[in-house]
Each structure stands twice: as structure tokens, then as C-alpha cells.
PDB file of C-alpha atoms in Angstrom:
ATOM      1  CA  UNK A  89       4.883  14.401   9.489  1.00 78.00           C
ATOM      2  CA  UNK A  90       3.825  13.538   6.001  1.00 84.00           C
ATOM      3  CA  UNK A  91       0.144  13.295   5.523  1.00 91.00           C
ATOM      4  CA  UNK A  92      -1.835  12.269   2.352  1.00 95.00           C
ATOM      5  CA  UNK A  93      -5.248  13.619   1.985  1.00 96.00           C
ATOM      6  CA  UNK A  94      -7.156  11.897  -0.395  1.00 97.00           C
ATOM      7  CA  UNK A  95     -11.539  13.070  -1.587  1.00 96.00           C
ATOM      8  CA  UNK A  96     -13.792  12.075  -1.456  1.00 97.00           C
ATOM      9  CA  UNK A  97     -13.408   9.543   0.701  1.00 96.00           C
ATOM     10  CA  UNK A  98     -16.854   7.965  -0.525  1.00 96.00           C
ATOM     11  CA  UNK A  99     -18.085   8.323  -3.932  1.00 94.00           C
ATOM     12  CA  UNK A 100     -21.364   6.573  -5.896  1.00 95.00           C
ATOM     13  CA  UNK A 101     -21.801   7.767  -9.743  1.00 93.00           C
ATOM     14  CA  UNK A 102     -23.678   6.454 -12.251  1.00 95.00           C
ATOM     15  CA  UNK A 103     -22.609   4.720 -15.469  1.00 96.00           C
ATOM     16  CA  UNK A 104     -21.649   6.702 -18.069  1.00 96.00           C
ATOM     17  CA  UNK A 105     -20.047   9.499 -15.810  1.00 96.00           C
ATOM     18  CA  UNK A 106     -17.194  11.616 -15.284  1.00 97.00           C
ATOM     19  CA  UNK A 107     -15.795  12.159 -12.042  1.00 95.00           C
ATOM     20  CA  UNK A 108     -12.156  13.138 -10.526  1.00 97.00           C
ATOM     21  CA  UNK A 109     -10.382  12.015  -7.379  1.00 97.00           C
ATOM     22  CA  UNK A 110      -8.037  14.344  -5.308  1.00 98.00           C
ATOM     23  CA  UNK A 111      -4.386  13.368  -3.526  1.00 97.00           C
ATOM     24  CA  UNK A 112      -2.856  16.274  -1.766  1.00 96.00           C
ATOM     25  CA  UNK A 113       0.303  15.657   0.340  1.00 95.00           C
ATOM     26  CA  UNK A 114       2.082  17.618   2.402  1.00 92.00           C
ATOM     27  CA  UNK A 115       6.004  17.553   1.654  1.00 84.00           C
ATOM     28  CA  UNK A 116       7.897  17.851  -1.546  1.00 80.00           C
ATOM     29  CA  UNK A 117       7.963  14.045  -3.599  1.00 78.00           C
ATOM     30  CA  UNK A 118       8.747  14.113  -6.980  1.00 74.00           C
ATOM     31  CA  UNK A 119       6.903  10.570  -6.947  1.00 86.00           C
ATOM     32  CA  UNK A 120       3.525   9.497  -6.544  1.00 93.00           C
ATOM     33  CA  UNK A 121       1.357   6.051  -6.765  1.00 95.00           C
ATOM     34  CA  UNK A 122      -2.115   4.911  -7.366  1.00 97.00           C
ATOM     35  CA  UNK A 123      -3.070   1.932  -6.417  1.00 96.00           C
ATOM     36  CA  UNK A 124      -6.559  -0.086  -6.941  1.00 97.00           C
ATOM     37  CA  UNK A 125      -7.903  -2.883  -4.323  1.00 95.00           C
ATOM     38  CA  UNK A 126     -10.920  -5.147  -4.525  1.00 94.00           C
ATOM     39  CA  UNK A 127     -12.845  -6.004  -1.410  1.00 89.00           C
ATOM     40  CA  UNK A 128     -10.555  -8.454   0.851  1.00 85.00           C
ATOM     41  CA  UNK A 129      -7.480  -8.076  -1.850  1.00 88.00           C
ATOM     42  CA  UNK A 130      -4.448  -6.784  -2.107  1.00 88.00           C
ATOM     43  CA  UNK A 131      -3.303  -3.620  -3.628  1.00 93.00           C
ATOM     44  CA  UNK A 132      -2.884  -3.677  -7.873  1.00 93.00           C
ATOM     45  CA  UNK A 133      -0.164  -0.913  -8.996  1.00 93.00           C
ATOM     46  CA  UNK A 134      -2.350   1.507 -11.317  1.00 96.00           C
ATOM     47  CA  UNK A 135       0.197   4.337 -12.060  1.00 95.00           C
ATOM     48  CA  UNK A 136       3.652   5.988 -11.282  1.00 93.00           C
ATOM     49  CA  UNK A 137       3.637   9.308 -11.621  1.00 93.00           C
ATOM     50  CA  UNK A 138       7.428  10.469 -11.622  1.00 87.00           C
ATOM     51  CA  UNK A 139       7.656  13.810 -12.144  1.00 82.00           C
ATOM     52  CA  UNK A 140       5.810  17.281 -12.197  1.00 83.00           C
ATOM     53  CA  UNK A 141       3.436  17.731 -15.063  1.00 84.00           C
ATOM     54  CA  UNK A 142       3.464  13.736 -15.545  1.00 88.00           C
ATOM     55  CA  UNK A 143       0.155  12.511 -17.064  1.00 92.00           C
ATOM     56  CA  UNK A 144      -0.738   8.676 -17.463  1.00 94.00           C
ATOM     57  CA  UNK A 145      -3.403   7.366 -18.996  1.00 96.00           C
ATOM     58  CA  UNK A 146      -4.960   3.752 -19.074  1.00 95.00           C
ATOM     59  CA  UNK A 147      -8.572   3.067 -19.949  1.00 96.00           C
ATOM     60  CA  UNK A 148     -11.051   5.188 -18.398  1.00 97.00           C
ATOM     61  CA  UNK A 149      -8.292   6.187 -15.831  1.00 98.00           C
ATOM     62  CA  UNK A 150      -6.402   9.223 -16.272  1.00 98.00           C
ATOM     63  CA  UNK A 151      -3.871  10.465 -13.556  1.00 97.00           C
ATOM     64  CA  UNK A 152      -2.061  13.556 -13.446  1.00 96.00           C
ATOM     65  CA  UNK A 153       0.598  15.057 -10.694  1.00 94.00           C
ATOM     66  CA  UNK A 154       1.462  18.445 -10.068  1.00 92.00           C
ATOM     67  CA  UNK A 155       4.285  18.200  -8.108  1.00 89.00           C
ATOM     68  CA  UNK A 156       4.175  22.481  -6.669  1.00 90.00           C
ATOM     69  CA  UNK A 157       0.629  22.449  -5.962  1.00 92.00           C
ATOM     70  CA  UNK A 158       1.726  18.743  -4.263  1.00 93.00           C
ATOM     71  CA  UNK A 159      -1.782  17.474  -5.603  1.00 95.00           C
ATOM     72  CA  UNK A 160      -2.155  14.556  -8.162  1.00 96.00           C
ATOM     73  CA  UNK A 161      -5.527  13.372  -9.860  1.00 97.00           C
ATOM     74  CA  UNK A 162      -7.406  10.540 -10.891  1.00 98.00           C
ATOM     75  CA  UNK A 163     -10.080  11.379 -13.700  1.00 98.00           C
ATOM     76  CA  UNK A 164     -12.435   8.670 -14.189  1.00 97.00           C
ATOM     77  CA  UNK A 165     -14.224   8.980 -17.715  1.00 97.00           C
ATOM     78  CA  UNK A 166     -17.809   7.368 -18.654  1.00 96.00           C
ATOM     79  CA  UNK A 167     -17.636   5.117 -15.501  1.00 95.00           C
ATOM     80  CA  UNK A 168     -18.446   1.021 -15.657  1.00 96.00           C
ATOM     81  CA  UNK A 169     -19.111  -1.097 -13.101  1.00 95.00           C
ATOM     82  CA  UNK A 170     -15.653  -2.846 -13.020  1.00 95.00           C
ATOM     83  CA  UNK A 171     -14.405   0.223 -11.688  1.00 97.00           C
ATOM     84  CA  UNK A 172     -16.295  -0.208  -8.369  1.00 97.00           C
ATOM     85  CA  UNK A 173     -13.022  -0.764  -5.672  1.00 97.00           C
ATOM     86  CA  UNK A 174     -11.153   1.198  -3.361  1.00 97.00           C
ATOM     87  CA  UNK A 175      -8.308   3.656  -4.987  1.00 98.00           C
ATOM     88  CA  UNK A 176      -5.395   4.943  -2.987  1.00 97.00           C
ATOM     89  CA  UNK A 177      -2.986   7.452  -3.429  1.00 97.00           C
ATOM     90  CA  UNK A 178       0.485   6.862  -2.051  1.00 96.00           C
ATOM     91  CA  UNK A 179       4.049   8.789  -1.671  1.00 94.00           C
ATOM     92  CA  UNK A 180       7.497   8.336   0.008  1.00 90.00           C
ATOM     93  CA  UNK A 181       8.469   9.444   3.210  1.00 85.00           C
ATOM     94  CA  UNK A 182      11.855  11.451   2.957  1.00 80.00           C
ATOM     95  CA  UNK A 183      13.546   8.259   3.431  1.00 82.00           C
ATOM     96  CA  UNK A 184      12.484   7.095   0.562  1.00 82.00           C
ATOM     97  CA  UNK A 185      11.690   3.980   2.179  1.00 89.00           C
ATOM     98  CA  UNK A 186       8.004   3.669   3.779  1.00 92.00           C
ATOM     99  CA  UNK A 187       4.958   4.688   2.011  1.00 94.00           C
ATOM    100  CA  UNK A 188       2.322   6.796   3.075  1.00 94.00           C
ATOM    101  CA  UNK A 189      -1.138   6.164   2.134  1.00 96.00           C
ATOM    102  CA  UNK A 190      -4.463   8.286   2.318  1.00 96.00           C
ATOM    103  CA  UNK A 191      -7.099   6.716   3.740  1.00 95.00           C
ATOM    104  CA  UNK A 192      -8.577   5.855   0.095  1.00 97.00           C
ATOM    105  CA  UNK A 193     -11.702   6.415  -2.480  1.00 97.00           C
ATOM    106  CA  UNK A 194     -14.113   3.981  -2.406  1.00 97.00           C
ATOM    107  CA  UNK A 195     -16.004   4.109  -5.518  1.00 97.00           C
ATOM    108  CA  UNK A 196     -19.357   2.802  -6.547  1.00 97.00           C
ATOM    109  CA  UNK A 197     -20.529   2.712  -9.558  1.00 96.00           C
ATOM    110  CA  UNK A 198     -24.588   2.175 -10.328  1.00 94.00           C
ATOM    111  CA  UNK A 199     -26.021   1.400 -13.678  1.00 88.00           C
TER     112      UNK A 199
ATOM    113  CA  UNK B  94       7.974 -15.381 -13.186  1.00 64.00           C
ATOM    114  CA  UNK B  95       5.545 -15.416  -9.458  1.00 76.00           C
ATOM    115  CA  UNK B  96       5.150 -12.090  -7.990  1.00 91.00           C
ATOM    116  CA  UNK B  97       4.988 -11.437  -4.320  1.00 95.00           C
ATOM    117  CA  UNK B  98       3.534 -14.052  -2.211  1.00 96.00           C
ATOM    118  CA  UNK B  99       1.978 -15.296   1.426  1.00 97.00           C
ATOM    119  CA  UNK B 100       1.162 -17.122   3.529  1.00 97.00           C
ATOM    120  CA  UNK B 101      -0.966 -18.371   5.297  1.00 97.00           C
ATOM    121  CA  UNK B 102      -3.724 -16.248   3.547  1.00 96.00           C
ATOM    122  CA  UNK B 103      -6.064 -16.632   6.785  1.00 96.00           C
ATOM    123  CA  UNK B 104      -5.402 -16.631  10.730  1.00 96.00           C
ATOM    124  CA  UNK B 105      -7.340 -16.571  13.728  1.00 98.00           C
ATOM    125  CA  UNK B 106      -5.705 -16.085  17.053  1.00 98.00           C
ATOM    126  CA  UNK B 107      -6.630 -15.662  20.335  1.00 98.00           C
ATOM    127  CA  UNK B 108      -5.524 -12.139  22.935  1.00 98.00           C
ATOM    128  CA  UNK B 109      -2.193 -12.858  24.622  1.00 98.00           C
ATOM    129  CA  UNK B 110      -0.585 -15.771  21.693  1.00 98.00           C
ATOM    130  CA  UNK B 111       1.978 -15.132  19.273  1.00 98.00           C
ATOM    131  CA  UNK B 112       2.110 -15.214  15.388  1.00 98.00           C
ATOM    132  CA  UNK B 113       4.098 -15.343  12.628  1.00 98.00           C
ATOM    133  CA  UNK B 114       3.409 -13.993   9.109  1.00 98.00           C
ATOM    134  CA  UNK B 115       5.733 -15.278   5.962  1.00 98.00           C
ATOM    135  CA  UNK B 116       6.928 -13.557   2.590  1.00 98.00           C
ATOM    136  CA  UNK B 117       8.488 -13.789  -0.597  1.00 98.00           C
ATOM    137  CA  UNK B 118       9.549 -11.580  -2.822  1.00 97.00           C
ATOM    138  CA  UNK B 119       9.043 -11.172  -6.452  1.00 95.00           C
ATOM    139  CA  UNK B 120      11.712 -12.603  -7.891  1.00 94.00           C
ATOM    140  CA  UNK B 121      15.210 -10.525  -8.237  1.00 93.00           C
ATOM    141  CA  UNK B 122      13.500  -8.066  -5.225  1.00 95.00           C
ATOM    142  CA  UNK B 123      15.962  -7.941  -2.445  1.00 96.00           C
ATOM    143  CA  UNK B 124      13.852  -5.917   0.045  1.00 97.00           C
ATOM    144  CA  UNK B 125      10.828  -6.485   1.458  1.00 98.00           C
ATOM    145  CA  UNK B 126       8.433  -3.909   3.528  1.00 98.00           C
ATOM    146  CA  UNK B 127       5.108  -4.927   5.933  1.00 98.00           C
ATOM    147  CA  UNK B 128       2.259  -3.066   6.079  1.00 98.00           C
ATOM    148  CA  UNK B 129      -0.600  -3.188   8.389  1.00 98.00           C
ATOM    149  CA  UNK B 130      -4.369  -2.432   7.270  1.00 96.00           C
ATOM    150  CA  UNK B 131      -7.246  -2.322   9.305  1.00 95.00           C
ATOM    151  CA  UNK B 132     -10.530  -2.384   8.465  1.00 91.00           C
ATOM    152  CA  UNK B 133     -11.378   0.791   5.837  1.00 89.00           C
ATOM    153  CA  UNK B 134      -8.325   2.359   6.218  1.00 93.00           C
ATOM    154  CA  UNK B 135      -5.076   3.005   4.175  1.00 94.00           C
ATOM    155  CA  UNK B 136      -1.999   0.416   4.816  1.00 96.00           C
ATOM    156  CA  UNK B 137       0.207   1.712   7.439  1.00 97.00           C
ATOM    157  CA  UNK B 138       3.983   1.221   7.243  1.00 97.00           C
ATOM    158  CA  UNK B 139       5.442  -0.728   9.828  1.00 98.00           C
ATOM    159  CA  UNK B 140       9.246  -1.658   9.062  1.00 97.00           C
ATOM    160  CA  UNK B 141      11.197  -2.760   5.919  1.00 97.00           C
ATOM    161  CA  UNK B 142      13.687  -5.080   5.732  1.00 97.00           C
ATOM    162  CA  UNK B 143      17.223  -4.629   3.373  1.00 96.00           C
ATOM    163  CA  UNK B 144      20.261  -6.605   3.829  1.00 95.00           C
ATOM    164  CA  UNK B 145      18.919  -8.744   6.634  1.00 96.00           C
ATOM    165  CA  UNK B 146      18.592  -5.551   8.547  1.00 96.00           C
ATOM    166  CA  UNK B 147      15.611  -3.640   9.954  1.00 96.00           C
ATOM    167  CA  UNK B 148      16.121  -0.264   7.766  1.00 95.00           C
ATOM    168  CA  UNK B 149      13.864   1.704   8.734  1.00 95.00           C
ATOM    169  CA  UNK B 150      10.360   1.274  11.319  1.00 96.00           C
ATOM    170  CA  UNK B 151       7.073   2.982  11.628  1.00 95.00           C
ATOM    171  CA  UNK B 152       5.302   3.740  14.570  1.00 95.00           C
ATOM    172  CA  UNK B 153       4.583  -0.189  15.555  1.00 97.00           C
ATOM    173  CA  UNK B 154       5.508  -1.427  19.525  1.00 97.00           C
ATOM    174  CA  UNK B 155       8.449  -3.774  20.096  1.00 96.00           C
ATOM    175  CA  UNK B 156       5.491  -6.618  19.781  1.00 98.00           C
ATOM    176  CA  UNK B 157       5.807  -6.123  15.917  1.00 98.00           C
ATOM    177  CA  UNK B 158       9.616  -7.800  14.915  1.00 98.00           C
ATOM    178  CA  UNK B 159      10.642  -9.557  11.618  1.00 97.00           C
ATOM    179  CA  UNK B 160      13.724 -10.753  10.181  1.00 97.00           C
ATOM    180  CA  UNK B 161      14.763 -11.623   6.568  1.00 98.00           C
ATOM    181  CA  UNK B 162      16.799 -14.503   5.211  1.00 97.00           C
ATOM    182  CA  UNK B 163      19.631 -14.589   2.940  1.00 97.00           C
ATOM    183  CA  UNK B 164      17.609 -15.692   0.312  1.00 96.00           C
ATOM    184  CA  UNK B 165      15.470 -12.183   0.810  1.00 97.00           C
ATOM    185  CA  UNK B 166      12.314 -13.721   2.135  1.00 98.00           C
ATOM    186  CA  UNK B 167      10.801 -12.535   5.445  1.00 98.00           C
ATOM    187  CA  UNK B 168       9.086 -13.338   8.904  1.00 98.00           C
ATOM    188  CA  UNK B 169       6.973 -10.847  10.746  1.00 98.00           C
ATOM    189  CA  UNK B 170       6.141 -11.894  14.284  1.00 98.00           C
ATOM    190  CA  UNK B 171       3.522 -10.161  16.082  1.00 98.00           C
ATOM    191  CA  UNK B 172       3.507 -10.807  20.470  1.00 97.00           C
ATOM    192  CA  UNK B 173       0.992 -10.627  22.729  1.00 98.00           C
ATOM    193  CA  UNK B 174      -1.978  -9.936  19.958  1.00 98.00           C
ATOM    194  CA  UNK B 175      -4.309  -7.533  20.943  1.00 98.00           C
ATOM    195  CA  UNK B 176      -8.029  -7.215  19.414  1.00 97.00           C
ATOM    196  CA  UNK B 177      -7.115  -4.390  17.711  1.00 97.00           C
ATOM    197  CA  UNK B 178      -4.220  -6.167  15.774  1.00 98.00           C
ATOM    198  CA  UNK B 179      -6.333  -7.586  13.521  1.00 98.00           C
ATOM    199  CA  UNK B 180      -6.038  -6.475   9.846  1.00 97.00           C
ATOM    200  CA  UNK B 181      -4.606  -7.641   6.202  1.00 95.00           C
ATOM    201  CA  UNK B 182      -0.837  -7.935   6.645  1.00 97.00           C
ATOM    202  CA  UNK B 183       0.349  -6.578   3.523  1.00 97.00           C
ATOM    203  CA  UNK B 184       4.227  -7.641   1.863  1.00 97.00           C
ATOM    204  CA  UNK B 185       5.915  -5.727  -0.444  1.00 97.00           C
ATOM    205  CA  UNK B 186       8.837  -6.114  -2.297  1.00 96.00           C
ATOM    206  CA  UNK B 187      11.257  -3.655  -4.125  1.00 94.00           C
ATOM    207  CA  UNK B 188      14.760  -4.042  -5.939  1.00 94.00           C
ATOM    208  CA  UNK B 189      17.512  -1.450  -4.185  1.00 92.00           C
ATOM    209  CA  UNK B 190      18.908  -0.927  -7.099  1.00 89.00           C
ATOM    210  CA  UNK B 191      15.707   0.179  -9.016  1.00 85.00           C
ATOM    211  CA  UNK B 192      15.683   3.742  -9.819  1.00 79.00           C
ATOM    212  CA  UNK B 193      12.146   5.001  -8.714  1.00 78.00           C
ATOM    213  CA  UNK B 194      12.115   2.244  -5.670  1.00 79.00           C
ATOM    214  CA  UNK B 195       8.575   1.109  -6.863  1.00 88.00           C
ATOM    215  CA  UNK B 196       6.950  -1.696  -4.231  1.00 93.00           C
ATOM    216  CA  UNK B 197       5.265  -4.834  -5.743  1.00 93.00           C
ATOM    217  CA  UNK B 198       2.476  -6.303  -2.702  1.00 95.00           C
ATOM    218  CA  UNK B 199       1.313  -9.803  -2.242  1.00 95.00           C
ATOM    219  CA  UNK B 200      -1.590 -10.871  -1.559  1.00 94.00           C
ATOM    220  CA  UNK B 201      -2.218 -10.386   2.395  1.00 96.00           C
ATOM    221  CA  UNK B 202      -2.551 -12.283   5.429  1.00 97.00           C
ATOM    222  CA  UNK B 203      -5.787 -12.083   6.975  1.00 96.00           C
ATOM    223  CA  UNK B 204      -5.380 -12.094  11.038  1.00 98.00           C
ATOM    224  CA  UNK B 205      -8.456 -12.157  13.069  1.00 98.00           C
ATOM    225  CA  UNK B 206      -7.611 -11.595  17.029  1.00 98.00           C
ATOM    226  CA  UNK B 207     -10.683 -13.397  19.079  1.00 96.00           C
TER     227      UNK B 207
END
């Protein structure tokens, strides 16, 4: 069964900060997805990361997949409050089909 | 071009009735996936739809069905509700023919079970 770990599952910082999120998942995918929801919203596509060694950046939001340690990244840089929301980290099942979610980040950020 | 969309965005049911939850796909998507989320938790897979044809289910009971038109939208009915089926419904939609399968989600239903 696939599972996708994601931590911390909580996470307050200040303004101004650094701070990294972890995905590790537990069979091969040469894919991987991060996605961004707002209280009571749906989910907004942040990046596709398609293959070992990719590295996207947008903003203060860097993420990064290494696809033989089966662990991706998201590196938050000098954090602002619009970042507050839940991030998840998603992959394919074998099928290719159905995606598997972790259980999210919910970040906070505090001026 | 509209994206993914819902409806209704809210729904309160009591135990024991029936629903049934609508989508449309972003335009030139031909396949269309559900997804349950509950309350702090990460959306959970429950079937996707290709070819008017359930392709492929998650670990949902019988009570969860859904069907797709020719024209690529989709139903998903829900029997009996229990308490714990309330959640956001999530849609999304995908294009077979895209190369990295990417999934585009709506906006969610809202279901509240009384």
C-alpha cells in the first residue's frame, strides 16, 4: 500500500523565516505534486515535480524531489502571512490513476 | 476558458437519505476523479471515471456510485448517509491523453450529515 508521509504536520514560524516541509512516500513515482488549500477551499496546483533531481521554484516556495531517497521538499524562504494554508504532498498509485495524499502541513505564519 | 466546477457548493442531509453530487470538467478534460475529505485530513480517492466507465475505485462501500455522461461530466451518489460521510467532495479532472496525467479540482461540495 502506498503511503505518503508528510512533517510536520503542524507548523507556526514567524515572519521573515526559513523553514522546509518533508514528503516521503513509499513506492517508486517518478511524479510528485504540491498542492496549497485555504480554509474551506479547494486544492490550488503549486508544483509538478517530474523527475529525479527536479527543482521548481515560485516565490518564496521552492520544491525539490529526489526520486531514490523517494522524499521531495518544500523550502519556504522569509515567510509572509499569505502563506498561512494547508500544503499537501501528493503521488500516483501504480495505476497511475488515484492520488495519494499525506495528511498535509498546516502552516501559520505570525508577524 | 472555466476550470473545474460544482455544485451545489453546500448540503445538509439527514442519516438514512440519499444524495447526489454534480461535476464538470475543465474544458477538453475527458476524465473526471472524486475525492472525499474529512475534516483535517488529506483527500481520499474514491473512484474515477474514463469513458463512461468506473476505471478504477478506492476503498469506498457500494453506497458511494457515480456515472459520467457523454459529454464527460459526472454524478456521484452517496446512499444511506452516515454521520461520518460528511466532508468536502472534491472533483477533478484530467485529459487521457496528457502526458504526466496532471488533475485540475473544483471547488468542493460541502455535505453535512445531521
Amino acid at each position: 500500500e502506498l503511503k505518503v508521509e508528510q512533517n510536520p504536520l503542524f507548523l507556526s514560524m514567524q515572519e521573515g523565516k526559513n523553514y522546509t516541509i518533508y514528503c516521503n512516500y513509499s513506492t517508486t513515482s517518478d511524479r510528485l505534486y504540491w498542492y496549497r488549500q485555504d480554509p474551506g477551499k479547494s486544492l490550488e496546483s503549486l508544483f509538478v515535480l517530474l523527475s529525479n533531481g527536479a527543482v521548481k521554484q515560485e516565490g518564496r516556495l521552492m520544491a525539490s524531489l529526489d526520486t531514490k531517497a523517494r522524499l521531495s521538499t518544500l523550502h519556504i524562504t522569509a515567510a509572509v502571512h499569505d502563506l498561512s494554508a494547508t500544503y499537501f504532498c501528493a503521488v500516483f498509485t501504480n495505476s497511475g490513476y488515484a492520488l495519494n495524499f499525506g495528511k498535509g502541513t498546516s502552516l501559520l505564519v505570525t508577524p | 476558458d472555466a476550470g473545474v466546477t460544482q455544485s451545489p457548493t453546500h448540503l445538509i442531509k439527514t442519516r438514512g437519505q440519499q444524495v447526489t453530487l454534480r461535476c464538470s470538467p475543465k474544458s477538453g478534460h475527458d476524465t473526471v476523479s472524486w475525492y472525499q475529505q474529512a475534516l483535517g485530513q488529506g483527500p481520499q480517492f474514491i473512484f474515477q471515471y474514463y469513458e463512461e466507465e468506473e476505471r478504477q475505485r478506492g476503498n469506498f462501500p457500494d453506497r458511494f456510485s457515480g456515472h459520467q455522461f457523454p459529454n464527460y461530466s459526472s454524478e456521484l451518489n452517496v446512499n444511506a448517509l452516515l454521520l461520518g460521510d460528511s466532508a468536502l467532495y472534491l472533483c477533478a479532472s484530467s485529459y487521457s491523453g496528457a502526458k504526466y496525467n496532471e488533475q485540475f479540482f473544483g471547488p468542493g461540495t460541502r455535505l453535512t450529515v445531521l
